[in-house]
Amino acid sequence: MDDNQEPKFHRDKEGKIKLIIETFVRLIIEKGYTNVSTNLVAKEAGLSIGTIYNYFKSKEDILHSAFQGTIEDFIDFSDIIKILTTYDYKTTKMLVSKYLANHKEYYQLHKAQDQAIAINQDVFHNYQKNIEDYIRAFSEQVRQSVVQLAKIPAETISNAMMLSTNLLDTLVHQHLFRVSFFENDEEFVDYVTKLFIFTLKLYLKE
Amino acid sequence: MDDNQEPKFHRDKEGKIKLIIETFVRLIIEKGYTNVSTNLVAKEAGLSIGTIYNYFKSKEDILHSAFQGTIEDFIDFSDIIKILTTYDYKTTKMLVSKYLANHKEYYQLHKAQDQAIAINQDVFHNYQKNIEDYIRAFSEQVRQSVVQLAKIPAETISNAMMLSTNLLDTLVHQHLFRVSFFENDEEFVDYVTKLFIFTLKLYLKE
Amino acid sequence: MDDNQEPKFHRDKEGKIKLIIETFVRLIIEKGYTNVSTNLVAKEAGLSIGTIYNYFKSKEDILHSAFQGTIEDFIDFSDIIKILTTYDYKTTKMLVSKYLANHKEYYQLHKAQDQAIAINQDVFHNYQKNIEDYIRAFSEQVRQSVVQLAKIPAETISNAMMLSTNLLDTLVHQHLFRVSFFENDEEFVDYVTKLFIFTLKLYLKE
Amino acid sequence: MDDNQEPKFHRDKEGKIKLIIETFVRLIIEKGYTNVSTNLVAKEAGLSIGTIYNYFKSKEDILHSAFQGTIEDFIDFSDIIKILTTYDYKTTKMLVSKYLANHKEYYQLHKAQDQAIAINQDVFHNYQKNIEDYIRAFSEQVRQSVVQLAKIPAETISNAMMLSTNLLDTLVHQHLFRVSFFENDEEFVDYVTKLFIFTLKLYLKE
DNA sequence: TATGAATGAGGTTTCATTCAT
DNA sequence: TATGAATGAAACCTCATTCAT
């Protein structure tokens, strides 16, 4: 059909993996997790199904990988410092807003994660571990760059951050994917912001 | 072959519908939502698959019906009044503990609900509406029996109750079925109790 | 395509099961076990694949069933009596010849059994049990109809028969499907006949 | 990227072939014949799949090669002479016991061989030829070192040995991998010993 | 010679739903 | 109304083999 043949092999392992994940995510966003088959992913990615299974053990594995790279890196370092040192409402609100906005943008993807965890939470233990490690490392970094925080035990800080992050994530998921807390986002953000600050104070101040 | 058949259930439409739903829920609890097929429900209910499709137009329809009318009413009236009027920590803590205990006792049922909502949340809009109506009615009742609360607008009270209930439910689900907030329940209950009270104060006190 | 439609349902469960097994066996004989797919069985039987799986749990299950009905009933009652009472060479030789001929006629089927047992012998425990029960019942019958045998303990007779039957089966399988004992069948039959009689004498005479 | 690659094996064709076969056999033992793919062999051998197909033209070809040259030589020369000249029960029993013990020790290997032969017996014709040659040579050796046997035609001796060896092998395989002849090994060994001697006598004595 | 990414037909099995009886 | 046999698209996944590099 096409005399101008593409080369058969690209030797681009990384690129392929990325392509598969991206295609998978795109399709999930378009159709929802349960409506995306591995064959469809292959077709849409322009690969054979065998290639998919060369790189991933199973469909679940693809989903899993899709989340390994997405540990939210939209958290601004100086914002966090400000929040931890001053409990500033406005800054916190911005953080919450951003988090919500991100979840709305990738609505279907996060929903897929919700589904996947509900169906098989074991698969996500690693992912969870990664997040915890990330937060722990992040909070240690924060602690070491602010005199005011240095006197608080490392664990206290990371626990407080873990807790508030988990809270934030939970409430956003509930609001978007399950049962809305409020009819408009503005009120929701206000509420979550307050709970977030409340949580931090609760565990950081003694 | 044998004309002398026993009638199975004497046209008991209601009874059959109930039986189907109960069987469906039981199987979900035993095997998880994704592992229950309509054919299995039929078999376990001692009905034919055709009969099920006489009463329900699809599998989704059964799921939908299954979560109507299952509102848990283990909330004690006088406890709620005490909480709303005094924000008493101990009483609230008891409420939270009970809620958690109930979810642990009926772990599989609640988990199944979690799964079902994750996979098909649209189906649960009605269910949600029912809960809201229930809480609204309940809070109106509360309001009318306590002078102190009568001056607060009805909507304010029901909103506050809705919000804190939703929060409680969300956090318990997250803790049990997704990502534990704390390693032991004691700490978790303490945390949730504080958030619960915080929420009530936030919306009831102006 | 065909206005003269066949009725869709036949309500002939037994017939269907028989048809599936027969088709399966026929295809195995034509192509060998590993080359017969369930889809092919469905196609050749004129059924949909779903129908196959309504009647059988798995491919292995079909194979299994195929053997449940084949407990060799070509053994002549009076022949056995003659053999057990006189150890007659000629009669025994006839039995062995028949057994060999049967296996040659259904070569691929027996070979499939061989393969299946090698791959998953657990599946055939039931089958084996059935054969043992059959032989036990058969030998009890024999014992009760011959005065000469009545004084020998039932277990002794059934054990001797079991052993010699197993021996016969084993050697025929080895000869046909693995490593020929002799280049021509005549010599093989002679040898096996002698071993068969030797075994019987060994365990029946004290 | 890095031109300074270490050579893997210095063109060691023999070594690679050996490695492939050994890996293949090891994996069969570990996982069963049907669960070993060529790709897995490559991975476990630390070679690329391409390399395997440089040395073997197909999977069958590897299997074929794997069973060349593995003739077990645990048969003691003087034992055989004693058995052939005196039909001594005790010595024969020892031989049978050893054979059984060897198969129990290398259970998985022998079972794998069983599987492999069942699935693809054609491949083993050569292997069988080798065994026959080995036995023929062995029996010639025996014949020439014992006056008593020298007068018997060479073919008679090797046939008798071939037959009894095949019998022994068959029965041990059946006992271990398919359908046990007896519940305990002691009885089994006794029975096989008797059949073994019976066979020898049958073909050696005229 | 060595590599290993890529192939894709084909395997087994599931299950919501239909419809003749 | 009740039955349940029948459907068949579609799911996930395997693996011997090829061939450009």
Coordinates of C-alpha atoms in Angstrom, one line a residue, chain A:
Chain A
M1 CA 0.0 0.0 0.0
D2 CA 2.7 2.4 0.9
D3 CA 5.9 2.1 -0.9
N4 CA 7.5 4.7 1.2
Q5 CA 8.0 2.3 4.1
E6 CA 8.9 3.3 7.5
P7 CA 11.8 1.5 9.0
K8 CA 10.6 -1.4 10.9
F9 CA 12.8 -1.0 14.0
H10 CA 13.4 2.2 15.8
R11 CA 15.5 1.0 18.7
D12 CA 13.8 3.4 20.8
K13 CA 12.8 1.5 23.9
E14 CA 12.1 4.5 26.1
G15 CA 10.1 6.2 23.3
K16 CA 8.0 3.1 22.9
I17 CA 7.2 2.8 26.5
K18 CA 6.3 6.4 26.6
L19 CA 4.2 6.0 23.6
I20 CA 2.3 3.1 25.0
I21 CA 1.6 4.9 28.3
E22 CA 0.6 8.1 26.6
T23 CA -1.7 6.2 24.3
F24 CA -3.2 4.3 27.2
V25 CA -3.7 7.5 29.2
R26 CA -5.3 9.3 26.2
L27 CA -7.7 6.5 25.6
I28 CA -8.6 6.2 29.3
I29 CA -9.3 9.9 29.3
E30 CA -11.5 9.5 26.2
K31 CA -13.3 6.3 27.1
G32 CA -12.7 5.3 30.7
Y33 CA -10.5 2.6 32.1
T34 CA -12.8 -0.4 31.6
N35 CA -13.5 0.6 28.0
V36 CA -9.9 0.5 26.9
S37 CA -8.6 -2.8 25.7
T38 CA -5.0 -3.7 25.3
N39 CA -5.7 -4.4 21.6
L40 CA -7.0 -0.9 21.2
V41 CA -4.0 0.6 22.8
A42 CA -1.8 -1.4 20.4
K43 CA -3.8 -0.3 17.4
E44 CA -3.9 3.4 18.4
A45 CA -0.2 3.4 19.2
G46 CA 0.5 1.9 15.8
L47 CA 2.2 -1.1 17.5
S48 CA 1.4 -4.8 17.5
I49 CA -0.2 -6.2 20.6
G50 CA 3.0 -8.3 21.1
T51 CA 5.1 -5.2 21.4
I52 CA 2.9 -4.0 24.2
Y53 CA 3.4 -7.2 26.1
N54 CA 7.1 -7.0 25.5
Y55 CA 7.2 -3.9 27.6
F56 CA 4.4 -4.5 30.1
K57 CA 3.5 -7.7 31.9
S58 CA -0.2 -6.9 31.9
K59 CA -2.8 -4.3 31.4
E60 CA -2.7 -3.5 35.1
D61 CA 1.0 -3.0 34.7
I62 CA 0.5 -0.3 32.1
L63 CA -1.9 1.5 34.3
H64 CA 0.5 1.1 37.2
S65 CA 3.4 2.5 35.2
A66 CA 1.2 5.4 34.0
F67 CA 1.0 6.5 37.6
Q68 CA 4.6 5.9 38.6
G69 CA 5.7 8.9 36.6
T70 CA 3.0 11.3 37.7
I71 CA 3.9 12.1 41.2
E72 CA 2.7 15.6 41.2
D73 CA 5.5 17.9 40.7
F74 CA 3.4 21.0 40.5
I75 CA 4.0 21.8 44.1
D76 CA 6.0 24.9 44.5
F77 CA 8.8 24.8 47.0
S78 CA 8.5 28.3 48.3
D79 CA 4.7 27.9 48.6
I80 CA 5.1 25.0 50.8
I81 CA 7.6 26.8 53.0
K82 CA 5.2 29.7 53.3
I83 CA 2.3 27.4 54.2
L84 CA 4.3 25.5 56.8
T85 CA 5.7 28.6 58.4
T86 CA 2.7 31.0 58.3
Y87 CA -0.3 28.8 57.6
D88 CA -1.2 31.4 55.1
Y89 CA -4.7 31.0 53.8
K90 CA -4.2 32.5 50.4
T91 CA -1.2 30.5 49.5
T92 CA -2.8 27.3 50.7
K93 CA -5.9 28.1 48.8
M94 CA -3.8 28.4 45.7
L95 CA -2.3 25.0 46.3
V96 CA -5.7 23.4 46.8
S97 CA -7.0 25.1 43.7
K98 CA -4.2 23.9 41.6
Y99 CA -4.7 20.4 42.9
L100 CA -8.3 20.5 42.0
A101 CA -7.7 22.0 38.6
N102 CA -5.1 19.3 37.8
H103 CA -7.6 16.6 38.7
K104 CA -10.3 18.3 36.6
E105 CA -7.9 18.5 33.6
Y106 CA -7.0 14.8 33.9
Y107 CA -10.4 13.8 35.1
Q108 CA -10.6 10.5 33.4
L109 CA -7.1 9.5 34.3
H110 CA -7.6 10.1 38.0
K111 CA -10.9 8.5 37.8
A112 CA -9.2 5.5 36.2
Q113 CA -6.9 5.4 39.1
D114 CA -9.9 5.5 41.5
Q115 CA -11.4 2.5 39.7
A116 CA -8.2 0.6 39.6
I117 CA -7.5 1.1 43.3
A118 CA -11.1 0.1 44.1
I119 CA -10.7 -3.1 42.0
N120 CA -7.2 -4.0 43.0
Q121 CA -5.6 -1.8 45.7
D122 CA -2.6 -4.1 46.1
V123 CA -1.2 -3.0 42.8
F124 CA -0.9 0.5 44.2
H125 CA 1.1 -0.2 47.3
N126 CA 4.3 0.6 45.4
Y127 CA 2.8 3.8 44.1
Q128 CA 1.8 4.8 47.5
K129 CA 5.2 4.0 48.9
N130 CA 6.7 6.2 46.2
I131 CA 4.5 9.1 47.1
E132 CA 5.4 8.7 50.8
D133 CA 9.1 8.6 50.0
Y134 CA 8.7 11.6 47.8
I135 CA 6.9 13.6 50.5
R136 CA 9.4 12.5 53.1
A137 CA 12.3 13.6 51.0
F138 CA 10.5 16.8 50.1
S139 CA 9.7 17.6 53.7
E140 CA 13.3 16.9 54.8
Q141 CA 14.5 19.4 52.1
V142 CA 12.0 22.0 53.4
R143 CA 13.1 21.4 56.9
Q144 CA 16.7 21.9 56.2
S145 CA 16.2 25.2 54.4
V146 CA 14.1 26.9 57.0
V147 CA 15.6 27.7 60.4
Q148 CA 12.2 27.9 62.0
L149 CA 11.3 24.3 61.0
A150 CA 14.7 22.8 61.8
K151 CA 13.8 22.4 65.5
I152 CA 10.8 20.3 64.7
P153 CA 11.5 16.6 64.4
A154 CA 11.8 15.4 60.8
E155 CA 9.1 12.8 61.3
T156 CA 6.7 15.3 62.6
I157 CA 6.9 17.4 59.5
S158 CA 6.7 14.6 57.1
N159 CA 3.8 13.1 58.9
A160 CA 1.9 16.4 58.9
M161 CA 2.6 16.8 55.2
M162 CA 1.6 13.3 54.4
L163 CA -1.6 13.6 56.3
S164 CA -2.6 16.8 54.8
T165 CA -1.7 15.7 51.3
N166 CA -3.7 12.5 51.8
L167 CA -6.6 14.5 53.1
L168 CA -6.4 16.8 50.1
D169 CA -6.3 14.0 47.7
T170 CA -9.1 12.1 49.3
L171 CA -11.4 15.1 49.4
V172 CA -10.7 16.1 45.8
H173 CA -11.4 12.5 44.7
Q174 CA -14.6 12.4 46.6
H175 CA -15.7 15.7 45.3
L176 CA -15.0 14.9 41.7
F177 CA -15.6 11.2 41.4
R178 CA -18.1 10.3 44.1
V179 CA -20.2 12.8 45.9
S180 CA -19.8 16.5 45.6
F181 CA -19.3 18.3 48.8
F182 CA -20.6 21.6 47.4
E183 CA -22.3 22.6 44.3
N184 CA -19.6 25.0 43.3
D185 CA -15.9 24.6 43.5
E186 CA -15.2 27.9 45.2
E187 CA -16.9 26.8 48.4
F188 CA -15.2 23.4 48.2
V189 CA -11.8 25.0 47.9
D190 CA -12.4 27.2 50.8
Y191 CA -13.5 24.3 53.0
V192 CA -10.6 22.1 52.0
T193 CA -8.2 24.9 52.5
K194 CA -9.4 25.3 56.0
L195 CA -9.2 21.6 56.8
F196 CA -5.7 21.5 55.3
I197 CA -4.5 24.3 57.5
F198 CA -6.3 22.8 60.5
T199 CA -4.5 19.5 60.0
L200 CA -1.1 21.1 59.7
K201 CA -1.6 23.2 62.8
L202 CA -2.9 20.1 64.6
Y203 CA 0.3 18.1 64.1
L204 CA 3.0 20.8 63.8
K205 CA 2.2 23.0 66.8
E206 CA 2.4 21.2 70.0

